[in-house]
Coordinates of C-alpha atoms and ligand atoms in Angstrom, one line a residue:
M1 CA -5.7 12.0 27.0
R2 CA -8.1 9.0 27.3
A3 CA -10.5 7.4 24.8
D4 CA -12.3 4.1 24.3
L5 CA -10.6 3.8 20.9
L6 CA -7.3 5.4 19.8
V7 CA -7.0 5.4 16.0
I8 CA -3.6 6.3 14.6
G9 CA -3.9 7.6 11.0
S10 CA -6.5 9.4 9.0
G11 CA -6.6 7.8 5.5
I12 CA -9.5 5.7 4.4
A13 CA -8.8 3.0 6.9
G14 CA -8.5 5.2 10.0
L15 CA -11.4 7.5 9.1
F16 CA -13.7 4.6 8.3
V17 CA -13.0 2.9 11.6
A18 CA -13.5 6.2 13.5
L19 CA -16.9 6.8 11.8
Q20 CA -18.2 3.3 12.4
A21 CA -17.0 3.1 16.0
H22 CA -18.5 6.6 16.7
E23 CA -21.8 5.3 15.4
R24 CA -21.6 2.5 17.9
G25 CA -21.2 5.0 20.7
A26 CA -17.4 4.6 21.3
R27 CA -15.4 7.6 22.4
V28 CA -12.9 7.8 19.5
L29 CA -9.6 9.8 19.4
V30 CA -7.8 10.1 16.0
V31 CA -4.2 11.1 15.9
T32 CA -2.6 11.8 12.6
K33 CA 0.9 13.2 11.8
S34 CA -0.1 15.7 9.1
A35 CA -3.4 17.4 8.3
I36 CA -6.4 15.2 8.6
D37 CA -6.8 14.9 4.8
E38 CA -3.2 14.1 4.0
A39 CA -2.7 10.4 3.3
S40 CA -2.0 8.0 0.4
T41 CA -5.7 7.6 0.1
R42 CA -6.0 11.2 -1.2
Y43 CA -3.9 10.3 -4.3
A44 CA -5.7 7.1 -5.3
Q45 CA -6.6 7.3 -8.9
G46 CA -8.0 4.2 -10.6
G47 CA -10.7 3.4 -8.1
I48 CA -12.1 0.7 -5.8
S49 CA -13.0 -2.8 -7.0
A50 CA -16.3 -4.5 -6.3
A51 CA -18.0 -7.2 -8.3
I52 CA -21.2 -5.4 -9.0
G53 CA -21.3 -5.2 -12.8
P54 CA -23.2 -7.3 -15.2
G55 CA -21.7 -10.7 -15.7
D56 CA -19.4 -10.2 -12.7
S57 CA -19.5 -12.1 -9.4
P58 CA -17.6 -12.3 -6.1
E59 CA -16.4 -15.7 -7.3
L60 CA -14.8 -14.2 -10.4
H61 CA -13.3 -11.4 -8.3
L62 CA -11.9 -14.0 -5.9
R63 CA -10.4 -15.9 -8.8
D64 CA -8.6 -12.8 -10.1
T65 CA -7.3 -11.9 -6.7
I66 CA -5.9 -15.3 -6.0
E67 CA -4.4 -15.6 -9.5
A68 CA -2.6 -12.2 -9.1
G69 CA -1.3 -13.1 -5.7
A70 CA 0.9 -15.9 -7.1
G71 CA 0.2 -18.7 -4.6
L72 CA 0.3 -16.7 -1.4
V73 CA -3.2 -15.3 -1.1
D74 CA -5.0 -16.3 2.1
A75 CA -8.1 -17.6 0.3
A76 CA -10.4 -17.3 3.4
A77 CA -9.5 -13.6 3.9
A78 CA -9.8 -12.9 0.1
R79 CA -13.3 -14.5 0.2
V80 CA -14.3 -12.1 2.9
L81 CA -12.9 -9.2 0.9
V82 CA -14.9 -9.9 -2.3
E83 CA -18.1 -11.0 -0.6
E84 CA -18.3 -7.9 1.6
A85 CA -17.4 -5.4 -1.1
A86 CA -20.8 -4.4 -2.2
G87 CA -22.0 -3.6 1.4
R88 CA -18.9 -1.4 2.0
I89 CA -19.4 0.5 -1.3
A90 CA -22.9 1.2 -0.1
D91 CA -21.5 2.5 3.3
L92 CA -19.1 4.8 1.4
G93 CA -22.2 6.1 -0.5
G94 CA -23.9 6.7 2.9
Y95 CA -20.9 8.7 4.0
G96 CA -21.2 11.0 1.0
V97 CA -18.8 9.5 -1.5
R98 CA -20.2 10.1 -5.0
F99 CA -19.0 7.5 -7.5
D100 CA -19.1 8.4 -11.2
E101 CA -22.0 7.0 -13.2
A102 CA -22.7 6.1 -16.8
E103 CA -26.3 5.9 -18.0
G104 CA -27.5 5.8 -14.4
E105 CA -25.3 3.0 -13.3
A106 CA -21.9 3.0 -11.6
A107 CA -19.2 3.5 -14.2
L108 CA -16.8 0.6 -14.1
G109 CA -13.2 0.7 -15.3
K110 CA -10.7 -2.0 -16.1
E111 CA -7.2 -2.5 -14.7
G112 CA -4.5 -5.1 -15.0
A113 CA -5.3 -8.7 -14.2
H114 CA -9.0 -8.1 -13.7
S115 CA -11.0 -10.3 -16.0
T116 CA -13.8 -7.8 -16.4
R117 CA -14.7 -4.1 -15.7
R118 CA -15.2 -3.8 -11.9
V119 CA -13.4 -0.7 -10.7
L120 CA -15.7 2.1 -9.4
R121 CA -14.2 5.6 -9.6
A122 CA -14.9 9.2 -8.6
R123 CA -14.1 12.5 -10.2
G124 CA -12.6 10.6 -13.2
D125 CA -9.2 9.8 -11.8
Q126 CA -9.5 11.3 -8.3
T127 CA -11.3 8.5 -6.4
G128 CA -9.0 8.9 -3.4
L129 CA -9.6 12.6 -3.1
E130 CA -13.4 12.2 -3.2
I131 CA -13.1 9.5 -0.5
E132 CA -10.6 11.3 1.7
L133 CA -12.5 14.6 1.6
S134 CA -15.9 13.0 2.2
L135 CA -14.8 11.0 5.2
S136 CA -12.6 13.6 6.8
S137 CA -15.3 16.3 6.6
L138 CA -17.8 13.9 8.0
V139 CA -15.5 13.0 10.9
Q140 CA -15.2 16.7 11.7
R141 CA -19.0 17.3 11.4
E142 CA -19.6 14.4 13.8
G143 CA -17.4 16.1 16.3
I144 CA -14.9 13.1 16.6
T145 CA -11.8 14.3 18.4
V146 CA -8.8 14.6 16.0
L147 CA -5.3 15.6 16.8
E148 CA -3.6 16.8 13.6
H149 CA 0.2 17.1 13.2
A150 CA 0.6 14.5 16.0
L151 CA 3.0 11.7 15.4
A152 CA 2.6 8.4 17.3
E153 CA 6.2 7.7 18.3
R154 CA 5.8 4.7 20.5
L155 CA 3.1 2.2 21.5
I156 CA 2.6 1.8 25.2
V157 CA 2.5 -1.9 26.3
A158 CA 1.6 -2.9 29.8
G159 CA 1.1 -6.4 31.0
G160 CA 1.5 -7.7 27.5
R161 CA -1.2 -5.5 26.1
A162 CA -1.2 -2.3 24.0
I163 CA -2.9 0.4 26.0
G164 CA -2.0 3.6 24.1
A165 CA 0.7 5.6 22.4
D166 CA 3.1 8.4 23.1
V167 CA 2.5 11.2 20.7
L168 CA 4.8 14.0 19.5
C169 CA 2.9 17.2 18.7
A170 CA 4.6 19.0 15.9
D171 CA 3.1 22.4 16.7
D172 CA 5.1 22.9 19.9
G173 CA 7.1 19.7 20.2
A174 CA 5.2 18.7 23.3
R175 CA 4.7 15.0 24.2
L176 CA 1.4 13.6 25.0
R177 CA 0.4 10.2 26.4
C178 CA -2.8 8.9 24.7
E179 CA -4.4 5.9 26.5
A180 CA -7.3 3.8 25.3
D181 CA -9.0 0.4 25.7
T182 CA -8.0 -0.5 22.2
V183 CA -5.4 0.9 19.8
V184 CA -5.9 0.8 16.0
L185 CA -3.0 1.3 13.7
A186 CA -4.1 2.8 10.4
T187 CA -0.8 4.4 9.4
G188 CA -0.6 3.3 5.7
G189 CA 2.3 1.8 3.8
A190 CA 6.1 2.2 3.4
G191 CA 6.5 3.3 -0.2
Q192 CA 8.9 6.1 0.9
V193 CA 11.5 3.4 1.7
Y194 CA 12.4 3.7 -2.0
R195 CA 13.9 6.6 -3.7
V196 CA 11.4 6.4 -6.6
T197 CA 7.8 6.1 -5.4
T198 CA 4.3 7.1 -6.2
N199 CA 3.6 7.5 -2.4
P200 CA 3.3 10.8 -0.6
P201 CA 5.9 11.7 2.0
I202 CA 3.8 10.4 4.9
A203 CA 4.2 6.8 3.7
T204 CA 7.3 6.0 5.9
G205 CA 6.1 2.7 7.3
D206 CA 5.8 4.1 10.9
G207 CA 3.0 1.7 11.9
I208 CA 4.9 -1.4 10.8
A209 CA 7.9 -0.2 12.8
L210 CA 5.9 0.7 15.9
A211 CA 4.1 -2.7 15.9
F212 CA 7.3 -4.7 15.3
R213 CA 9.1 -2.9 18.1
A214 CA 6.2 -3.5 20.4
G215 CA 6.3 -7.2 19.7
A216 CA 3.6 -7.8 17.1
E217 CA 4.3 -10.1 14.2
V218 CA 5.0 -8.6 10.7
Q219 CA 4.9 -10.7 7.5
D220 CA 5.3 -10.8 3.7
M221 CA 7.7 -7.8 3.8
E222 CA 9.6 -9.0 0.7
F223 CA 6.6 -8.1 -1.4
T224 CA 6.6 -4.5 -2.6
Q225 CA 4.5 -3.7 -5.6
F226 CA 6.2 -1.6 -8.3
H227 CA 3.8 0.3 -10.5
P228 CA 4.9 0.3 -14.2
T229 CA 3.7 3.8 -15.1
A230 CA 5.0 6.7 -13.1
L231 CA 5.6 9.9 -15.1
R232 CA 9.4 10.2 -15.6
L233 CA 10.5 13.7 -16.1
P234 CA 14.0 15.1 -15.0
G235 CA 14.0 16.6 -11.6
Q236 CA 10.3 16.0 -10.9
P237 CA 8.8 13.7 -8.3
S238 CA 7.1 10.6 -9.6
F239 CA 3.4 11.1 -10.5
L240 CA 1.2 8.1 -11.1
I241 CA -0.3 7.6 -14.5
S242 CA -3.1 5.3 -13.6
E243 CA -3.3 1.7 -14.9
A244 CA -6.9 2.7 -15.9
V245 CA -5.2 4.7 -18.8
R246 CA -4.0 1.3 -20.1
G247 CA -7.5 0.0 -19.2
E248 CA -8.8 2.5 -21.8
G249 CA -6.4 1.2 -24.5
A250 CA -3.1 3.0 -23.9
L251 CA -0.1 1.0 -25.3
L252 CA 3.6 0.9 -24.2
F253 CA 6.5 1.5 -26.6
D254 CA 10.2 1.6 -26.0
T255 CA 12.1 4.7 -27.0
A256 CA 13.0 3.0 -30.3
G257 CA 9.3 2.9 -31.1
R258 CA 8.7 -0.9 -30.6
R259 CA 5.6 -2.1 -28.8
F260 CA 6.9 -4.7 -26.4
M261 CA 4.2 -6.1 -24.2
A262 CA 2.1 -7.9 -26.9
D263 CA 4.9 -10.4 -27.4
L264 CA 5.4 -11.1 -23.7
D265 CA 2.0 -11.8 -22.2
P266 CA -1.5 -12.6 -23.5
A267 CA -2.9 -9.7 -21.5
A268 CA -0.2 -7.4 -23.1
E269 CA -0.2 -3.9 -21.4
L270 CA -2.7 -5.2 -18.8
A271 CA -0.5 -8.1 -17.6
P272 CA 0.2 -8.1 -13.9
R273 CA 2.2 -5.1 -12.7
N274 CA 5.4 -7.1 -11.9
I275 CA 5.5 -8.5 -15.5
V276 CA 5.0 -5.1 -17.1
A277 CA 7.5 -3.3 -14.8
L278 CA 10.2 -5.9 -15.4
A279 CA 9.6 -5.8 -19.2
E280 CA 10.0 -2.0 -19.0
L281 CA 13.3 -2.4 -17.2
A282 CA 14.5 -4.8 -19.9
Q283 CA 13.5 -2.4 -22.7
M284 CA 15.1 0.6 -20.9
R285 CA 18.3 -1.3 -20.7
A286 CA 18.2 -2.4 -24.3
T287 CA 17.6 1.1 -25.5
G288 CA 19.9 2.9 -23.0
S289 CA 17.0 5.0 -21.8
D290 CA 15.5 5.8 -18.4
H291 CA 11.9 5.5 -19.5
V292 CA 9.5 3.9 -21.9
L293 CA 6.5 5.6 -23.6
L294 CA 2.8 5.4 -22.9
D295 CA 0.6 6.1 -25.9
I296 CA -3.1 7.0 -25.7
T297 CA -3.1 9.4 -28.6
H298 CA -5.9 7.5 -30.2
R299 CA -8.2 9.4 -27.8
E300 CA -9.5 12.9 -28.2
A301 CA -8.3 15.7 -25.9
S302 CA -11.8 16.3 -24.7
W303 CA -12.4 12.7 -23.9
L304 CA -9.1 12.5 -22.0
A305 CA -9.8 15.7 -20.0
A306 CA -13.1 14.3 -18.9
R307 CA -12.0 10.7 -18.1
F308 CA -8.6 11.6 -16.6
P309 CA -8.9 15.2 -15.5
N310 CA -6.0 15.2 -13.0
I311 CA -3.6 13.2 -15.1
Y312 CA -4.4 15.2 -18.2
R313 CA -3.9 18.5 -16.4
T314 CA -0.7 17.4 -14.7
C315 CA 0.8 16.2 -18.1
L316 CA -0.3 19.4 -19.7
A317 CA 1.4 21.4 -17.0
A318 CA 4.6 19.4 -17.8
G319 CA 4.3 20.3 -21.5
L320 CA 2.8 17.0 -22.6
D321 CA -0.6 16.7 -24.3
M322 CA -1.8 13.1 -23.9
A323 CA -3.9 13.4 -27.0
R324 CA -0.8 14.2 -29.1
D325 CA 2.3 13.1 -27.1
R326 CA 3.6 9.8 -25.9
I327 CA 4.2 10.1 -22.1
P328 CA 7.6 9.1 -20.6
V329 CA 7.0 6.5 -17.8
S330 CA 9.1 4.1 -15.7
P331 CA 8.4 1.9 -12.6
A332 CA 8.1 3.3 -9.1
A333 CA 7.5 1.7 -5.7
H334 CA 3.8 1.8 -5.1
Y335 CA 2.3 -0.5 -2.5
T336 CA 3.5 -2.5 0.6
M337 CA 1.9 -5.9 0.4
G338 CA 3.5 -7.0 3.7
G339 CA 2.8 -5.5 7.1
V340 CA 1.4 -6.1 10.5
R341 CA -0.1 -9.5 10.6
T342 CA -3.9 -9.4 11.3
D343 CA -6.7 -11.9 11.2
T344 CA -9.9 -11.0 9.3
W345 CA -11.2 -9.1 12.4
G346 CA -8.2 -6.7 12.5
R347 CA -6.5 -8.3 15.4
T348 CA -2.8 -8.3 15.5
T349 CA -0.8 -10.8 17.5
L350 CA -0.4 -8.2 20.3
P351 CA -3.5 -8.1 22.6
G352 CA -5.2 -4.7 22.5
L353 CA -3.5 -3.8 19.2
Y354 CA -5.6 -3.8 16.0
A355 CA -4.6 -2.7 12.5
V356 CA -6.3 -1.9 9.3
G357 CA -5.4 -0.7 5.8
E358 CA -2.1 -0.7 4.0
V359 CA -0.2 -1.1 7.3
T360 CA -1.5 -4.6 7.6
C361 CA -0.9 -7.9 6.0
T362 CA -4.3 -9.7 6.0
G363 CA -3.0 -12.1 3.3
V364 CA -5.5 -10.9 0.7
H365 CA -2.8 -9.6 -1.7
G366 CA -0.4 -12.5 -1.4
A367 CA 2.7 -11.8 -3.4
N368 CA 1.1 -9.3 -5.8
R369 CA -1.9 -7.1 -5.2
L370 CA -4.7 -7.0 -7.7
A371 CA -5.2 -3.3 -8.7
S372 CA -7.8 -1.4 -6.7
N373 CA -8.1 -4.0 -4.0
S374 CA -6.5 -1.9 -1.4
L375 CA -9.1 0.8 -0.9
L376 CA -11.5 -2.1 -0.7
E377 CA -9.4 -4.0 1.8
S378 CA -9.3 -0.9 4.1
V379 CA -13.1 -0.6 4.3
V380 CA -14.0 -4.3 4.4
F381 CA -11.6 -5.0 7.3
A382 CA -12.3 -1.7 9.1
H383 CA -16.0 -2.7 9.2
R384 CA -15.1 -6.1 10.7
L385 CA -12.7 -4.6 13.2
V386 CA -15.5 -2.4 14.6
D387 CA -17.8 -5.4 14.6
A388 CA -15.2 -7.4 16.5
L389 CA -14.9 -4.6 19.1
Y390 CA -18.5 -3.4 19.5
G391 CA -20.7 -6.0 17.8
G392 CA -21.0 -8.7 20.4
P393 CA -19.3 -12.0 20.6
L394 CA -17.4 -13.2 17.5
P395 CA -18.2 -16.5 15.9
E396 CA -16.4 -19.5 17.5
G397 CA -12.9 -20.2 16.4
E398 CA -11.5 -16.7 17.3
R399 CA -8.3 -16.5 15.3
E400 CA -8.6 -18.3 12.0
P401 CA -5.9 -21.0 11.5
P402 CA -3.3 -19.9 9.0
T403 CA -4.0 -21.5 5.6
L404 CA -0.3 -21.4 4.6
S405 CA 2.7 -22.7 6.6
E406 CA 5.1 -20.1 7.8
D407 CA 8.7 -19.6 8.9
A408 CA 9.5 -17.6 12.1
C409 CA 12.2 -15.1 11.6
T410 CA 14.0 -12.4 13.6
L411 CA 16.3 -9.5 12.8
D412 CA 19.7 -10.3 14.0
A413 CA 21.1 -7.5 16.1
A414 CA 24.6 -8.8 15.7
A415 CA 24.4 -8.6 11.9
A416 CA 25.7 -5.1 11.9
G417 CA 28.9 -4.5 9.9
P418 CA 31.5 -1.9 10.8
A419 CA 30.5 1.2 12.8
S420 CA 28.8 3.8 10.6
K421 CA 27.5 7.3 10.9
A422 CA 23.7 7.8 11.2
P423 CA 22.1 7.9 7.7
S424 CA 19.9 10.5 6.2
R425 CA 16.5 9.7 4.8
E426 CA 17.9 9.9 1.3
D427 CA 20.8 7.5 2.2
V428 CA 18.3 4.8 3.1
R429 CA 16.0 5.4 0.1
A430 CA 18.9 5.3 -2.4
L431 CA 20.3 2.1 -1.0
M432 CA 16.9 0.4 -1.0
W433 CA 16.2 1.5 -4.6
S434 CA 19.5 0.3 -6.0
E435 CA 19.9 -2.9 -3.9
A436 CA 16.4 -4.2 -2.9
G437 CA 14.2 -2.8 -5.6
L438 CA 12.5 -4.3 -8.6
E439 CA 15.4 -6.7 -9.4
R440 CA 17.3 -8.4 -6.5
E441 CA 20.3 -10.6 -6.1
G442 CA 21.5 -12.5 -3.0
P443 CA 25.0 -10.9 -2.5
R444 CA 23.8 -7.4 -3.0
L445 CA 20.8 -7.9 -0.6
G446 CA 23.3 -9.3 1.9
T447 CA 25.5 -6.2 1.7
A448 CA 22.5 -3.9 1.9
A449 CA 21.2 -5.8 5.0
T450 CA 24.5 -5.4 6.7
Q451 CA 24.6 -1.7 5.9
L452 CA 21.1 -1.1 7.1
A453 CA 21.8 -2.9 10.4
A454 CA 24.9 -0.8 10.9
W455 CA 22.9 2.4 10.2
E456 CA 20.2 1.2 12.7
R457 CA 22.9 0.9 15.4
A458 CA 24.3 4.3 14.6
L459 CA 20.9 6.0 14.9
P460 CA 20.5 8.1 18.0
D461 CA 17.2 7.8 20.0
P462 CA 14.8 9.7 17.8
R463 CA 13.4 13.0 19.1
T464 CA 12.0 14.8 16.1
R465 CA 9.5 13.8 13.4
E466 CA 12.4 13.5 10.9
E467 CA 14.4 11.2 13.2
H468 CA 11.3 9.1 13.9
E469 CA 10.6 8.7 10.2
V470 CA 14.2 7.8 9.3
A471 CA 14.1 5.2 12.1
S472 CA 10.8 3.7 10.6
L473 CA 12.3 3.7 7.1
L474 CA 15.3 1.8 8.5
T475 CA 13.2 -0.8 10.3
C476 CA 11.0 -1.4 7.3
G477 CA 14.1 -1.4 5.0
R478 CA 15.7 -4.1 7.1
L479 CA 12.6 -6.2 7.2
I480 CA 12.2 -6.0 3.4
T481 CA 15.8 -6.7 2.7
E482 CA 16.2 -9.6 5.2
A483 CA 12.9 -11.2 3.9
A484 CA 14.0 -10.7 0.2
L485 CA 17.4 -12.3 1.0
L486 CA 15.7 -15.3 2.7
R487 CA 13.2 -16.0 -0.2
E488 CA 15.3 -17.8 -2.7
E489 CA 12.9 -17.8 -5.6
S490 CA 10.9 -15.3 -7.7
R491 CA 7.2 -15.0 -6.9
G492 CA 4.8 -12.2 -7.7
A493 CA 6.4 -8.8 -7.0
H494 CA 9.6 -10.4 -5.6
Y495 CA 12.1 -11.0 -8.4
R496 CA 15.5 -12.6 -7.7
R497 CA 17.9 -12.6 -10.7
D498 CA 19.8 -15.4 -9.0
F499 CA 16.6 -17.5 -8.5
P500 CA 14.4 -16.5 -11.4
E501 CA 11.9 -19.3 -11.0
Q502 CA 8.9 -19.7 -8.7
R503 CA 9.6 -22.7 -6.4
P504 CA 6.8 -24.8 -4.9
E505 CA 8.7 -25.3 -1.7
W506 CA 8.6 -21.6 -1.1
R507 CA 4.8 -21.4 -1.0
H508 CA 4.8 -20.2 2.6
R509 CA 5.1 -16.9 4.5
L510 CA 8.0 -15.3 6.3
V511 CA 6.9 -14.0 9.6
F512 CA 9.1 -11.6 11.6
R513 CA 9.0 -11.0 15.3
A514 CA 11.3 -8.8 17.4
L515 CA 13.6 -10.6 19.8
A516 CA 12.1 -10.3 23.3
Ligands
FAD601 P1 -3.1 6.1 4.2 O1 -4.2 6.6 3.3 O2 -1.7 6.3 3.7 O3 -3.2 6.9 5.6 C1 -2.2 6.7 6.6 C2 -2.5 7.8 7.6 O4 -1.6 7.6 8.7 C3 -2.1 9.2 7.2 O5 -3.1 10.1 7.7 C4 -0.8 9.5 7.8 O6 -0.5 10.8 8.0 C5 -1.0 8.8 9.1 N1 0.3 8.4 9.8 C6 1.3 7.6 9.4 N2 2.2 7.4 10.3 C7 1.8 8.0 11.4 C8 2.3 8.2 12.8 N3 3.4 7.7 13.2 N4 1.5 8.9 13.7 C9 0.3 9.4 13.3 N5 -0.2 9.3 12.1 C10 0.5 8.6 11.1 N6 -5.5 1.7 -4.1 C11 -6.6 1.3 -4.7 O7 -7.3 0.4 -4.2 N7 -7.1 2.0 -5.8 C12 -6.4 3.0 -6.4 O8 -6.8 3.5 -7.4 C13 -5.1 3.4 -5.8 N8 -4.4 4.3 -6.4 C14 -3.3 4.7 -5.8 C15 -2.5 5.8 -6.3 C16 -1.4 6.3 -5.6 C17 -0.7 7.5 -6.2 C18 -1.1 5.7 -4.4 C19 0.1 6.3 -3.6 C20 -1.7 4.6 -3.9 C21 -2.8 4.1 -4.5 N9 -3.6 3.1 -4.1 C22 -4.7 2.7 -4.7 C23 -3.2 2.5 -2.7 C24 -4.2 3.1 -1.7 O9 -4.3 4.5 -1.9 C25 -3.7 2.9 -0.3 O10 -3.3 1.6 -0.1 C26 -4.7 3.3 0.7 O11 -5.2 4.6 0.5 C27 -4.1 3.2 2.1 O12 -5.0 3.7 3.0 P2 -4.7 3.7 4.6 O13 -5.8 4.4 5.3 O14 -4.3 2.4 5.0 O15 -3.3 4.6 4.6
SIN602 C1 -3.8 3.0 -10.5 O1 -4.7 3.8 -10.7 O2 -3.1 2.6 -11.4 C2 -3.5 2.6 -9.1 C3 -4.5 1.6 -8.8 C4 -4.0 0.8 -7.6 O3 -2.8 0.8 -7.2 O4 -4.8 0.0 -7.0

């Protein structure tokens, strides 16, 4: 198949690019490995940030974003993010997304590390569902070609340029070659690398692995955000309890009944996620429990059911009434701050290959993402990507110079330990959770890196979707672990027990590139 633009992935980033490129007259082909509306986007709860409220400004939003990112935010990219936010919210409205209102204005919520209310939401706590369904139905109404259940298994590179992808069609196992003038990766994050995650099963980091293997640079992989409040019930998958619940006054207690955040941070329960998650871990250890408790019982059931319909319903189905019961929660892997390096026009370091959304590292999140900045990042940089491709010449300067210094790194093929049998998905996820999770230590990271490298060598050439996804998890797991091992400090979401302090000499990025 041939198109002007091949978009891989159908979350907010891929669908937004597809719609905007289609408006500019491009022939767009979207390939996506599940149904069109299955993506992390669908599960987003809290909302999308934009400085549109009274007393707010892009400058304040920028300040909060930089503060949360712990010294690694690319300030120029973050400025683009906050200044273009309002325009992209208007675009979403034009595509049929209906945000919740209060007294005729956009209702604005608060989340951790935001200095004011600036989070727009839809359907209470189902912002992502509203966005995903609005965009995917519009893509279908516009007649944009979409191949569902089609997994991109390899990028095709010719003459040093990405020209397409080989695609595995799940329906019949057929292989298809899709070629295009430009390829856009919009494949989302890698939360499934960890055994405990809020992310849906599609989030296996395929795009990061595809780009890395094709020769594009990948950066900041040591920074995974762990969300402090995933519902913790025996035998049940993690379900996110939005930070917006704490934004509406919920408090955290340990299982001995002690409120612990107020003593630890001036922002208490709304401190940055890494601080809350580590504090929970300490309390869980101290009390010998696998969870802490979230309490919003000061709110009426009717208020909770209207403000958080999905969360309220899910808790009720699990036998918990948020208006009466404290909710057991614990940290879970939530967001991949690192990814495929792009400039602010979506360009990767491989000609012909663009990327957008959680698969990327634009530098706007630094070492710790400000809540609700990721849906925003997807639409802001999707819009610019389409502008770069179809909007005439870009301003002079082409690629912006990096604002932070960087170290060039590779994955050492010889690092593998003794021969090993090929791992299962669960082997990789369990190892990453126990050895490269919320708390890290050099020797354990080193052992994990060796095991991952041995597993990578033992992996047969992937043929099925499962085999491809395990290979992606392994590549992402290795990148995370090697980067975490190199970074001998604690910064943002990366916490090393053996290097608990932030160190000024580490204020630079780790950039990985495959050996040629
Ligand atoms: P996704 O939405 O994950 O889409 C990726 C797409 O790529 C999917 O369609 C997938 O099937 C496809 N794909 C992947 N690999 C392949 C392949 N090899 N071949 C073909 N297709 C492929 N962010 C916020 O800003 N606000 C929030 O309130 C918020 N809440 C969240 C709640 C939860 C539970 C989760 C998990 C995340 C939340 N986030 C939130 C983060 C945010 O949802 C994501 O960062 C964002 O939706 C990512 O969008 P995306 O389009 O980049 O990726
Ligand atoms: C949440 O609703 O807590 C998630 C928000 C986010 O990750 O941006």
